[in-house]
PDB file of C-alpha atoms in Angstrom:
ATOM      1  CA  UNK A   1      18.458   5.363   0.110  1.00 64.00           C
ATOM      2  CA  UNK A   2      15.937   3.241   1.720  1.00 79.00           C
ATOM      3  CA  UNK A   3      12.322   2.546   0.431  1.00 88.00           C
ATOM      4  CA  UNK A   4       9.798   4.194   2.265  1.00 95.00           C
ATOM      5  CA  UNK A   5       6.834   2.068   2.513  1.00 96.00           C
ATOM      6  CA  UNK A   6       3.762   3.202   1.421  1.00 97.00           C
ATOM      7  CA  UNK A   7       0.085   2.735   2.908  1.00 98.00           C
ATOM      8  CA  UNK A   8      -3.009   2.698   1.294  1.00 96.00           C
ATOM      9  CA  UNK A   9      -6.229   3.395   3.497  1.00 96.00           C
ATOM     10  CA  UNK A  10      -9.155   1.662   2.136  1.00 94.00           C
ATOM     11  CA  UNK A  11     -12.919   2.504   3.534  1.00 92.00           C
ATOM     12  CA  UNK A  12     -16.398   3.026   1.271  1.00 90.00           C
ATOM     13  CA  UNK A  13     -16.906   6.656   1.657  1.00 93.00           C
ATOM     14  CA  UNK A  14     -13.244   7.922   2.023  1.00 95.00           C
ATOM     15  CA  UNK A  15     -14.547  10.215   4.484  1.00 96.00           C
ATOM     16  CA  UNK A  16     -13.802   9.109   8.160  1.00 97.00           C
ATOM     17  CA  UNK A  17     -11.429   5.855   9.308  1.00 96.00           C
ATOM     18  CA  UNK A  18      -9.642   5.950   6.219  1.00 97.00           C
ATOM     19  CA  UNK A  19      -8.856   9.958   6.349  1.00 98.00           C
ATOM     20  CA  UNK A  20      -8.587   9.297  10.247  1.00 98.00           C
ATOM     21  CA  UNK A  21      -5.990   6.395   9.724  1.00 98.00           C
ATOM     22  CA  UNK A  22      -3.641   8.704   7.210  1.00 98.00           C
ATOM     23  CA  UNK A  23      -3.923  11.441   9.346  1.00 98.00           C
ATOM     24  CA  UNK A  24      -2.402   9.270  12.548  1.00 98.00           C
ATOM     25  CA  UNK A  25      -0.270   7.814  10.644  1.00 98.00           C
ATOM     26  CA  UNK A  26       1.205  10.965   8.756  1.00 98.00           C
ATOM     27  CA  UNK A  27       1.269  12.386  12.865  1.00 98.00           C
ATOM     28  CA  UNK A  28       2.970   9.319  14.266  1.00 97.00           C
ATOM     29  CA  UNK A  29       5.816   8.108  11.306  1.00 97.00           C
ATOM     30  CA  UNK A  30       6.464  11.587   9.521  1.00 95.00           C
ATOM     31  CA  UNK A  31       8.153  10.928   6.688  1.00 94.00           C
ATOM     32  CA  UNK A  32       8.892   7.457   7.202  1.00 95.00           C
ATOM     33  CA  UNK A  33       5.996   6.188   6.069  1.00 97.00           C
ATOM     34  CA  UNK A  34       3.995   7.396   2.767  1.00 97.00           C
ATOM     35  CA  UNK A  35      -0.061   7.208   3.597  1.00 98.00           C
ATOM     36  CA  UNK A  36      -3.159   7.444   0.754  1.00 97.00           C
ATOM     37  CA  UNK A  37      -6.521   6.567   1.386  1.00 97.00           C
ATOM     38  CA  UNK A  38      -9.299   5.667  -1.264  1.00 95.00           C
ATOM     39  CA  UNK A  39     -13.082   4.762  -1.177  1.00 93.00           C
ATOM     40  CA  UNK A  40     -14.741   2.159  -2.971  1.00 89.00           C
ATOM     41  CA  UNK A  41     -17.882   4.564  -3.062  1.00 91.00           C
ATOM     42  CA  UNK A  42     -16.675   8.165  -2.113  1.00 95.00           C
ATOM     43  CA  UNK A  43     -18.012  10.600  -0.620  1.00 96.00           C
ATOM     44  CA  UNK A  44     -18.240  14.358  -1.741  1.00 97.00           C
ATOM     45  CA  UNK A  45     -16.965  15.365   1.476  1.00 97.00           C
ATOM     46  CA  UNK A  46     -15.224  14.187   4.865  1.00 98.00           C
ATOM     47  CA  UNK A  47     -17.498  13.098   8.100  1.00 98.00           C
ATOM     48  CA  UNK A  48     -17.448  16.681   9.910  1.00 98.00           C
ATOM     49  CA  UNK A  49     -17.350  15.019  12.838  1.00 98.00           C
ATOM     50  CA  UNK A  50     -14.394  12.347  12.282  1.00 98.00           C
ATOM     51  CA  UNK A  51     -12.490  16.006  11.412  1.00 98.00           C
ATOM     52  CA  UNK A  52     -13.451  17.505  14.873  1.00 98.00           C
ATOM     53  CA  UNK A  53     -12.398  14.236  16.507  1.00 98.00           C
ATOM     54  CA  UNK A  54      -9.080  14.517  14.682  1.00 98.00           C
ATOM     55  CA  UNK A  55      -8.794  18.348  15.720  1.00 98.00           C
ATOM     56  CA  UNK A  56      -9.182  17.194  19.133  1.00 98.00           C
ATOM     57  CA  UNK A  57      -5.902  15.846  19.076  1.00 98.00           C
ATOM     58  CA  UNK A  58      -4.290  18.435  17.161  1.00 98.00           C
ATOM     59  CA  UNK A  59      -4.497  16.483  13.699  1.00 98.00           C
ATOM     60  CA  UNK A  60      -5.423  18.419  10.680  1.00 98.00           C
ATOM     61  CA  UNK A  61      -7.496  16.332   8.019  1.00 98.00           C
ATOM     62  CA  UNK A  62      -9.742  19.238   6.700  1.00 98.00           C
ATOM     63  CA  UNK A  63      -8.377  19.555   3.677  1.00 97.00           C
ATOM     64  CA  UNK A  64      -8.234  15.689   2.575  1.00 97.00           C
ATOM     65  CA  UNK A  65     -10.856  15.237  -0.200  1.00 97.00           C
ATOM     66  CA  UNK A  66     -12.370  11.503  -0.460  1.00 97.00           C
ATOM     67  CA  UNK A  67     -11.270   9.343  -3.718  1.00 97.00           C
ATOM     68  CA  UNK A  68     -12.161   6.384  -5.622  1.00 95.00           C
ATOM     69  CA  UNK A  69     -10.009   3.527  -4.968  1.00 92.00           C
ATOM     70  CA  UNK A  70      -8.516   2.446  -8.480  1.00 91.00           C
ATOM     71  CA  UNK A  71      -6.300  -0.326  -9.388  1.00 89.00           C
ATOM     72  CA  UNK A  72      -3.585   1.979  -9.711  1.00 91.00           C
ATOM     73  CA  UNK A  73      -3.379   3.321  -6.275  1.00 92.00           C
ATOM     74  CA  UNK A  74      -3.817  -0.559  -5.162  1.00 90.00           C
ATOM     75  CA  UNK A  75      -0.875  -1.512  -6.837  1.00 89.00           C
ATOM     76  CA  UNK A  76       1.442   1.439  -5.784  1.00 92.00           C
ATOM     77  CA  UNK A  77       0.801  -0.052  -2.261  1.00 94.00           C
ATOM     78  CA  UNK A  78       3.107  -1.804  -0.241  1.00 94.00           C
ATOM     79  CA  UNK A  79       0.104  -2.175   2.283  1.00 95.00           C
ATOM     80  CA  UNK A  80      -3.231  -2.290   1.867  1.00 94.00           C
ATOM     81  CA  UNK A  81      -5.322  -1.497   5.006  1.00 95.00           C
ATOM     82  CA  UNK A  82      -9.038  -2.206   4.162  1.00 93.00           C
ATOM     83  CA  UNK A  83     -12.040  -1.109   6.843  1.00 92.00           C
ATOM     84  CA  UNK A  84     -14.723  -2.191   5.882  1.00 78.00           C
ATOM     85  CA  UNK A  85     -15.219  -2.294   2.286  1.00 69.00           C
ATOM     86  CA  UNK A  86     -15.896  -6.432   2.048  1.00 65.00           C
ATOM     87  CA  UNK A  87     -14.431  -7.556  -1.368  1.00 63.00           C
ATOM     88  CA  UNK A  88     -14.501  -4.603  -3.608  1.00 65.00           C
ATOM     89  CA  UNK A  89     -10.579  -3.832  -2.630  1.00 70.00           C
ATOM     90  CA  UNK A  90      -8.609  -5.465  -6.183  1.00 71.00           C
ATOM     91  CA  UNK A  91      -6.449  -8.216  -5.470  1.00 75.00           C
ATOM     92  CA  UNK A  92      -2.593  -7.577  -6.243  1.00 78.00           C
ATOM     93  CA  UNK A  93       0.242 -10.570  -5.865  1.00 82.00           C
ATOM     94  CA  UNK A  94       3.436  -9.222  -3.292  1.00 83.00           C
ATOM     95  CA  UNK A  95       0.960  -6.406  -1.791  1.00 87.00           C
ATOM     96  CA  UNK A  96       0.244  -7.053   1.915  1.00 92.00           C
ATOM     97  CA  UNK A  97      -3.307  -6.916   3.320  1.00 91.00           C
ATOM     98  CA  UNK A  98      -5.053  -6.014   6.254  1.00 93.00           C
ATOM     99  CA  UNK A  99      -8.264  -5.732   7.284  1.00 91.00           C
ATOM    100  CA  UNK A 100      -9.038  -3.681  10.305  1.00 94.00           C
ATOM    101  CA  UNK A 101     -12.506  -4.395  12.104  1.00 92.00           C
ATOM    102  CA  UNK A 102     -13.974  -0.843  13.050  1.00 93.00           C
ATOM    103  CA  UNK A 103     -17.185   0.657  13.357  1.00 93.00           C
ATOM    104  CA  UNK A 104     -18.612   3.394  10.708  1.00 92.00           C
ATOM    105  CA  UNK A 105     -18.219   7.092  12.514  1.00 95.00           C
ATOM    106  CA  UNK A 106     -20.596   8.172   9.809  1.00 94.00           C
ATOM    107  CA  UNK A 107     -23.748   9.558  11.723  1.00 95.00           C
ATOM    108  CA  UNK A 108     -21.822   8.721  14.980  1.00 97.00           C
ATOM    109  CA  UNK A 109     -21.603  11.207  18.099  1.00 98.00           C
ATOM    110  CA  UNK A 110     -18.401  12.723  18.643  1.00 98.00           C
ATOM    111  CA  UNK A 111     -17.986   9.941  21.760  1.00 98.00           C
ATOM    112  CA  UNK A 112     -18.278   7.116  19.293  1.00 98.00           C
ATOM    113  CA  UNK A 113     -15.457   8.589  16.869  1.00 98.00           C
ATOM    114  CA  UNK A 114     -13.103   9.360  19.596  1.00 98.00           C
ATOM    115  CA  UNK A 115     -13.025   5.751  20.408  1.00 98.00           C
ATOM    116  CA  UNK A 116     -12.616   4.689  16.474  1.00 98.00           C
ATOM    117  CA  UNK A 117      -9.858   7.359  16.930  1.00 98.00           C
ATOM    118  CA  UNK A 118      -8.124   6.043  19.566  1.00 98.00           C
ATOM    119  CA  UNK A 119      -8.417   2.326  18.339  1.00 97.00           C
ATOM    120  CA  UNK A 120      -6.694   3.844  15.183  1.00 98.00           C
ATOM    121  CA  UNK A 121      -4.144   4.991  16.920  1.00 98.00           C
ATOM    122  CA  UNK A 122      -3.060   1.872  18.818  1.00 98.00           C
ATOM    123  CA  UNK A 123      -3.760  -0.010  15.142  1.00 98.00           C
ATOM    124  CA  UNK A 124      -1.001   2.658  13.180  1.00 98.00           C
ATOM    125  CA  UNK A 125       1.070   2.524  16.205  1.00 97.00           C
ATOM    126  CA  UNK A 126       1.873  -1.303  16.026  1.00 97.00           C
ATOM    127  CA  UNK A 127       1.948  -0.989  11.523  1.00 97.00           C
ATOM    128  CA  UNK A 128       4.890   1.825  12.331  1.00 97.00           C
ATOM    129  CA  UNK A 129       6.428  -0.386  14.420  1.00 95.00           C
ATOM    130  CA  UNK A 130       6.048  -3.426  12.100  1.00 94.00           C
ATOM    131  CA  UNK A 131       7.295  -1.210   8.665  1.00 95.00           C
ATOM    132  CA  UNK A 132      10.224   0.653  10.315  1.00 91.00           C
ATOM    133  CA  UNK A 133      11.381  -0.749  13.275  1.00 78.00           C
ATOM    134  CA  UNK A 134      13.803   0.826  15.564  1.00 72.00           C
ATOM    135  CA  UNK A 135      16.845  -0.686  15.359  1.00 68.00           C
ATOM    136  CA  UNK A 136      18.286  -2.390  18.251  1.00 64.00           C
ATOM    137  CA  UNK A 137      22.213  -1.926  19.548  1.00 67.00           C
TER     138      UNK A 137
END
């Protein structure tokens, strides 16, 4: 059986790209891909407004809760995607990084987070593509 490659989403409040990224990415790979997210400072609750952008599109994050990143969830990663969080993500040998450059949604209009959607979405498209490539004939 082959390994299914698992994603870590890494913001500061857990609340909006990182629940936003997980939720594409759970939408667009199934169960190809695992997805997590974590927050170097969580929130006690997701951005209402990141889950209405989500909605939009027929993506259900509403029941995600935000966590604190640990060191464990780090090094169960095969891919760590950080947003934001500068250098507070811990640093694990064989663990691929990334750092997508997005703006906050929090205490964004619903405009502004449909655009941080839709940059996510072109982001998780190309990691899919990248972690379990269609195979060519």
């Amino acid at each position: 059986m082959a390994h299914t490659p698992r994603v870590l989403f890494v913001c500061v409040h857990n609340a909006g790209r990182s629940q936003m990224a997980a939720g594409l990415l759970r939408a667009m790979a199934g169960d190809r891909i695992e997805a997590r997210t974590a927050g170097s400072e969580p929130a006690d609750a997701l951005n209402p407004v990141a889950v209405a952008a989500m909605a939009e599109i027929g993506i259900d994050i509403s029941g995600a809760r935000p966590v604190a990143l640990t060191d464990d969830a780090v090094g169960l990663a095969d891919v760590v995607v950080t947003m934001g969080c500068g250098e507070v993500c811990p640093y694990f040998p064989g663990i691929s990084y990334r750092d997508w450059v997005l703006s906050d949604p929090a205490g964004q209009p619903i405009e502004v987070v449909r655009g941080i959607r839709e940059h996510l979405r072109i982001l998780i498209g190309n990691l899919i593509a990248e972690l379990v490539p269609v195979p060519t004939r």
